[in-house]
Short mmCIF file of C-alpha atoms in Angstrom, two decimals:
data_model
loop_
_atom_site.label_atom_id
_atom_site.label_comp_id
_atom_site.label_asym_id
_atom_site.label_seq_id
_atom_site.Cartn_x
_atom_site.Cartn_y
_atom_site.Cartn_z
CA SER A 1 75.62 100.92 102.06
CA ASP A 2 78.37 102.92 100.34
CA LEU A 3 81.97 102.79 101.57
CA PHE A 4 83.01 106.35 100.73
CA ARG A 5 79.78 107.84 102.10
CA SER A 6 80.45 106.09 105.41
CA LEU A 7 84.06 107.31 105.55
CA GLN A 8 82.89 110.89 105.08
CA TYR A 9 81.41 110.80 108.58
CA LEU A 10 84.81 110.20 110.19
CA PRO A 11 86.76 113.08 111.77
CA GLY A 12 89.22 114.84 109.46
CA ILE A 13 87.35 113.89 106.26
CA LEU A 14 85.27 116.39 104.27
CA THR A 15 83.23 116.26 101.07
CA SER A 16 82.87 118.90 98.38
CA SER A 17 79.09 118.43 98.01
CA GLN A 18 76.23 116.03 98.70
CA ILE A 19 76.52 114.52 95.20
CA SER A 20 80.23 113.70 95.48
CA SER A 21 81.74 110.66 97.19
CA GLY A 22 85.30 112.03 96.94
CA LEU A 23 87.37 111.97 100.13
CA TYR A 24 89.07 115.20 101.18
CA VAL A 25 91.35 114.07 104.01
CA ARG A 26 92.87 116.84 106.16
CA GLY A 27 92.72 119.40 103.36
CA GLY A 28 93.98 117.09 100.60
CA SER A 29 92.21 116.31 97.32
CA PRO A 30 90.70 112.95 96.29
CA ASP A 31 93.55 112.19 93.84
CA GLN A 32 96.05 112.45 96.71
CA ASN A 33 94.57 109.36 98.40
CA LEU A 34 96.11 105.95 97.73
CA VAL A 35 93.31 103.38 97.30
CA LEU A 36 94.37 99.73 97.56
CA LEU A 37 92.14 96.69 97.06
CA ASP A 38 94.01 93.54 98.14
CA ASN A 39 97.24 95.49 97.41
CA MET A 40 95.96 96.41 93.92
CA THR A 41 95.94 100.14 93.15
CA VAL A 42 92.54 101.47 92.05
CA TYR A 43 92.99 104.76 90.18
CA ASN A 44 89.33 105.71 89.75
CA PRO A 45 87.41 104.44 92.80
CA SER A 46 83.97 105.84 91.91
CA HIS A 47 80.92 105.30 89.70
CA LEU A 48 78.48 107.80 88.23
CA PHE A 49 81.41 110.24 87.85
CA GLY A 50 81.96 110.52 91.58
CA PHE A 51 78.46 109.92 92.97
CA ILE A 52 79.06 106.48 94.56
CA SER A 53 82.17 104.40 95.25
CA THR A 54 83.22 101.60 92.92
CA PHE A 55 83.39 99.04 95.75
CA ASN A 56 80.58 96.59 96.38
CA THR A 57 80.20 96.50 100.18
CA ASP A 58 79.20 92.82 100.07
CA ALA A 59 82.64 92.03 98.63
CA ILE A 60 84.57 93.81 101.39
CA LYS A 61 85.95 92.06 104.47
CA ASP A 62 87.97 94.84 106.11
CA VAL A 63 88.74 98.54 105.61
CA GLU A 64 91.76 100.39 107.01
CA LEU A 65 92.03 104.17 106.61
CA VAL A 66 95.37 105.78 107.51
CA LYS A 67 94.96 109.57 107.63
CA GLY A 68 98.55 110.43 108.44
CA GLY A 69 101.95 109.03 109.30
CA PHE A 70 101.50 105.98 107.08
CA PRO A 71 104.52 103.66 106.62
CA ALA A 72 106.97 103.94 103.73
CA GLU A 73 105.47 100.83 102.11
CA PHE A 74 102.49 103.02 101.13
CA GLY A 75 104.50 105.45 99.03
CA GLY A 76 103.04 107.41 96.13
CA ARG A 77 100.38 109.57 97.81
CA ILE A 78 100.55 112.49 100.25
CA SER A 79 97.08 112.65 101.82
CA SER A 80 95.89 109.23 103.06
CA VAL A 81 95.88 105.48 102.44
CA LEU A 82 92.67 103.48 102.10
CA ASN A 83 93.53 99.78 102.35
CA ILE A 84 90.59 97.50 101.49
CA THR A 85 90.56 93.71 101.89
CA GLN A 86 88.14 91.58 99.85
CA ASN A 87 86.08 88.74 101.25
CA GLU A 88 87.74 85.33 101.17
CA GLY A 89 84.56 83.28 100.84
CA ASN A 90 82.83 80.62 102.90
CA ARG A 91 85.01 77.55 103.60
CA GLN A 92 82.11 75.42 104.85
CA LYS A 93 79.44 75.51 102.16
CA ILE A 94 78.35 77.13 98.91
CA GLY A 95 76.11 80.15 99.36
CA GLY A 96 75.28 83.59 98.12
CA ASN A 97 72.82 86.45 98.12
CA ALA A 98 71.42 89.13 95.83
CA GLY A 99 70.01 92.60 96.25
CA VAL A 100 67.96 95.00 94.14
CA GLY A 101 68.32 98.77 94.47
CA LEU A 102 67.07 101.91 92.76
CA ILE A 103 70.38 102.54 90.99
CA SER A 104 71.89 99.06 90.69
CA SER A 105 71.51 95.40 91.62
CA LYS A 106 74.17 93.07 92.99
CA ALA A 107 74.81 89.38 93.60
CA LEU A 108 77.53 87.23 95.11
CA LEU A 109 78.53 83.57 95.31
CA GLU A 110 81.06 81.89 97.60
CA GLY A 111 82.10 78.43 98.68
CA PRO A 112 84.91 76.02 99.62
CA LEU A 113 87.71 75.04 97.24
CA PHE A 114 90.21 72.32 98.24
CA ASN A 115 91.93 73.69 101.37
CA GLY A 116 90.51 77.19 100.97
CA SER A 117 87.64 79.11 99.45
CA TRP A 118 86.47 81.22 96.52
CA PHE A 119 84.36 84.34 96.20
CA ILE A 120 82.86 86.34 93.34
CA GLY A 121 80.59 89.37 93.51
CA ALA A 122 79.13 91.59 90.79
CA ARG A 123 77.08 94.76 90.61
CA ARG A 124 75.45 96.49 87.64
CA THR A 125 73.12 99.38 87.01
CA TYR A 126 70.12 98.99 84.71
CA ILE A 127 69.50 102.57 83.69
CA ASP A 128 70.22 101.67 80.07
CA ILE A 129 67.73 98.78 80.22
CA LEU A 130 64.95 100.94 81.69
CA LYS A 131 65.60 103.54 79.01
CA ASN A 132 64.40 101.08 76.35
CA PHE A 133 60.90 101.13 77.90
CA ILE A 134 60.66 104.94 77.93
CA PRO A 135 59.12 106.59 74.83
CA GLU A 136 61.87 108.82 73.47
CA ASP A 137 61.33 112.16 71.77
CA PRO A 138 63.76 112.52 68.81
CA THR A 139 64.05 116.24 69.55
CA LEU A 140 65.01 115.55 73.18
CA PRO A 141 67.26 112.46 73.14
CA LEU A 142 68.18 110.81 76.43
CA PRO A 143 71.76 109.86 77.30
CA ASN A 144 72.73 106.21 77.59
CA PHE A 145 74.62 105.26 80.76
CA TRP A 146 75.61 102.10 82.64
CA PHE A 147 78.30 100.81 84.96
CA TYR A 148 79.38 97.53 86.51
CA ASP A 149 82.03 96.13 88.86
CA ILE A 150 83.24 92.59 89.54
CA ASN A 151 85.21 91.33 92.55
CA ALA A 152 86.78 87.86 92.77
CA LYS A 153 89.17 86.09 95.13
CA ILE A 154 90.59 82.61 95.66
CA THR A 155 92.29 81.63 98.92
CA GLN A 156 94.35 78.49 99.55
CA GLU A 157 96.34 77.16 102.51
CA PHE A 158 99.34 74.87 101.97
CA GLY A 159 100.06 73.31 105.33
CA SER A 160 100.02 75.41 108.47
CA ASN A 161 102.72 77.89 107.41
CA ASN A 162 101.74 78.92 103.89
CA LYS A 163 98.75 80.82 102.56
CA ALA A 164 98.18 82.15 99.03
CA TYR A 165 95.67 84.57 97.51
CA LEU A 166 94.59 85.35 93.96
CA SER A 167 92.44 88.49 93.65
CA GLY A 168 90.81 90.23 90.72
CA PHE A 169 88.80 93.39 90.17
CA GLN A 170 87.21 95.12 87.18
CA SER A 171 84.90 98.11 86.84
CA LYS A 172 83.62 100.20 83.95
CA ASP A 173 81.47 103.29 83.38
CA LEU A 174 80.03 104.22 79.99
CA LEU A 175 78.15 107.37 78.99
CA GLU A 176 76.91 108.05 75.46
CA TYR A 177 74.84 110.87 74.01
CA LYS A 178 73.73 111.72 70.48
CA GLY A 179 71.78 114.82 69.61
CA PHE A 180 71.82 118.51 68.71
CA GLY A 181 74.91 118.08 66.53
CA ILE A 182 77.04 116.85 69.42
CA ASP A 183 77.81 113.17 69.89
CA PHE A 184 80.15 111.94 72.60
CA HIS A 185 81.28 108.70 74.20
CA ILE A 186 82.93 108.55 77.65
CA SER A 187 84.42 105.30 78.96
CA ILE A 188 86.26 104.77 82.27
CA MET A 189 87.65 101.35 83.17
CA ASN A 190 89.71 99.75 85.96
CA GLN A 191 91.32 96.31 85.72
CA ALA A 192 93.54 94.72 88.37
CA ILE A 193 94.79 91.30 89.38
CA ALA A 194 97.11 90.36 92.22
CA THR A 195 98.59 87.34 93.92
CA ARG A 196 100.13 87.14 97.39
CA TRP A 197 101.99 84.43 99.29
CA ILE A 198 102.35 84.54 103.09
CA HIS A 199 104.93 82.25 104.68
CA ILE A 200 105.37 81.89 108.45
CA LEU A 201 109.02 81.41 109.39
CA ALA A 202 108.58 81.50 113.18
CA ASP A 203 106.06 82.57 115.80
CA ASN A 204 106.93 86.25 115.30
CA ILE A 205 108.51 86.24 111.80
CA PHE A 206 106.72 85.93 108.47
CA THR A 207 107.17 87.02 104.86
CA SER A 208 104.55 88.44 102.52
CA THR A 209 105.36 88.44 98.80
CA GLY A 210 103.00 89.90 96.24
CA LEU A 211 102.71 90.63 92.53
CA SER A 212 100.03 92.83 90.98
CA TYR A 213 98.97 94.16 87.58
CA ASN A 214 96.91 97.33 87.14
CA TYR A 215 95.30 98.88 84.08
CA TYR A 216 93.31 102.13 83.95
CA ARG A 217 91.75 103.76 80.90
CA ASN A 218 89.87 107.02 80.52
CA GLU A 219 88.52 107.67 77.02
CA PHE A 220 86.54 110.55 75.55
CA ILE A 221 85.40 110.51 71.91
CA GLY A 222 83.39 113.40 70.51
CA ASP A 223 81.81 114.45 67.23
CA ALA A 224 80.81 118.12 66.98
CA SER A 225 79.11 118.57 63.59
CA GLY A 226 81.70 116.45 61.80
CA TYR A 227 84.74 117.56 63.82
CA ILE A 228 85.83 114.32 65.50
CA PHE A 229 88.27 114.26 68.38
CA LYS A 230 89.52 111.63 70.82
CA ILE A 231 91.21 111.97 74.20
CA GLN A 232 92.61 108.84 75.85
#
């Protein structure tokens, strides 16, 4: 049910502990892995500060893990390449599903669009919502935490030799705590959007042209008895 947990069972991949979903490929560290989602770079591919991966498995069509000898097109990392392809959606009819879990719930919708399809999937935890129903002791305040991720993709075919994609992804984690003279706010966010055009020139020749935008933010704001600091 979790992508990174499944990959940890493959040969050559280790984990630091049972509570971490980080991938240690052939002795490398998690930040040495290049993680691509529809050719969009994902800089922080985990939720709950490393406990589960940030990818909704219902939104994934294919996963390719290259543990060594990867081509020059995957430059920028030295350990491995994890290339993930999102679902393209159902071209025949509109449909979807939903699931409820202990940590989070998820839902997806898909359907046809002109000469192609569309897909959108979302996942969110409800720890912050459940916290509102728990009687809170002012002397023992509880932290406030939630995360979400959204996957979206539109696919279109123009004739028999052209195919275009438009993909989007966003995820965010938020942790807040106030008490005992220490207040802090931690926010981690990924945003990415990409488009790709595939053109077939001949039976064995094609071109693939893509453009992507990536944004990653990691923010820590603290207040220690009036001493306020911010790291971004």
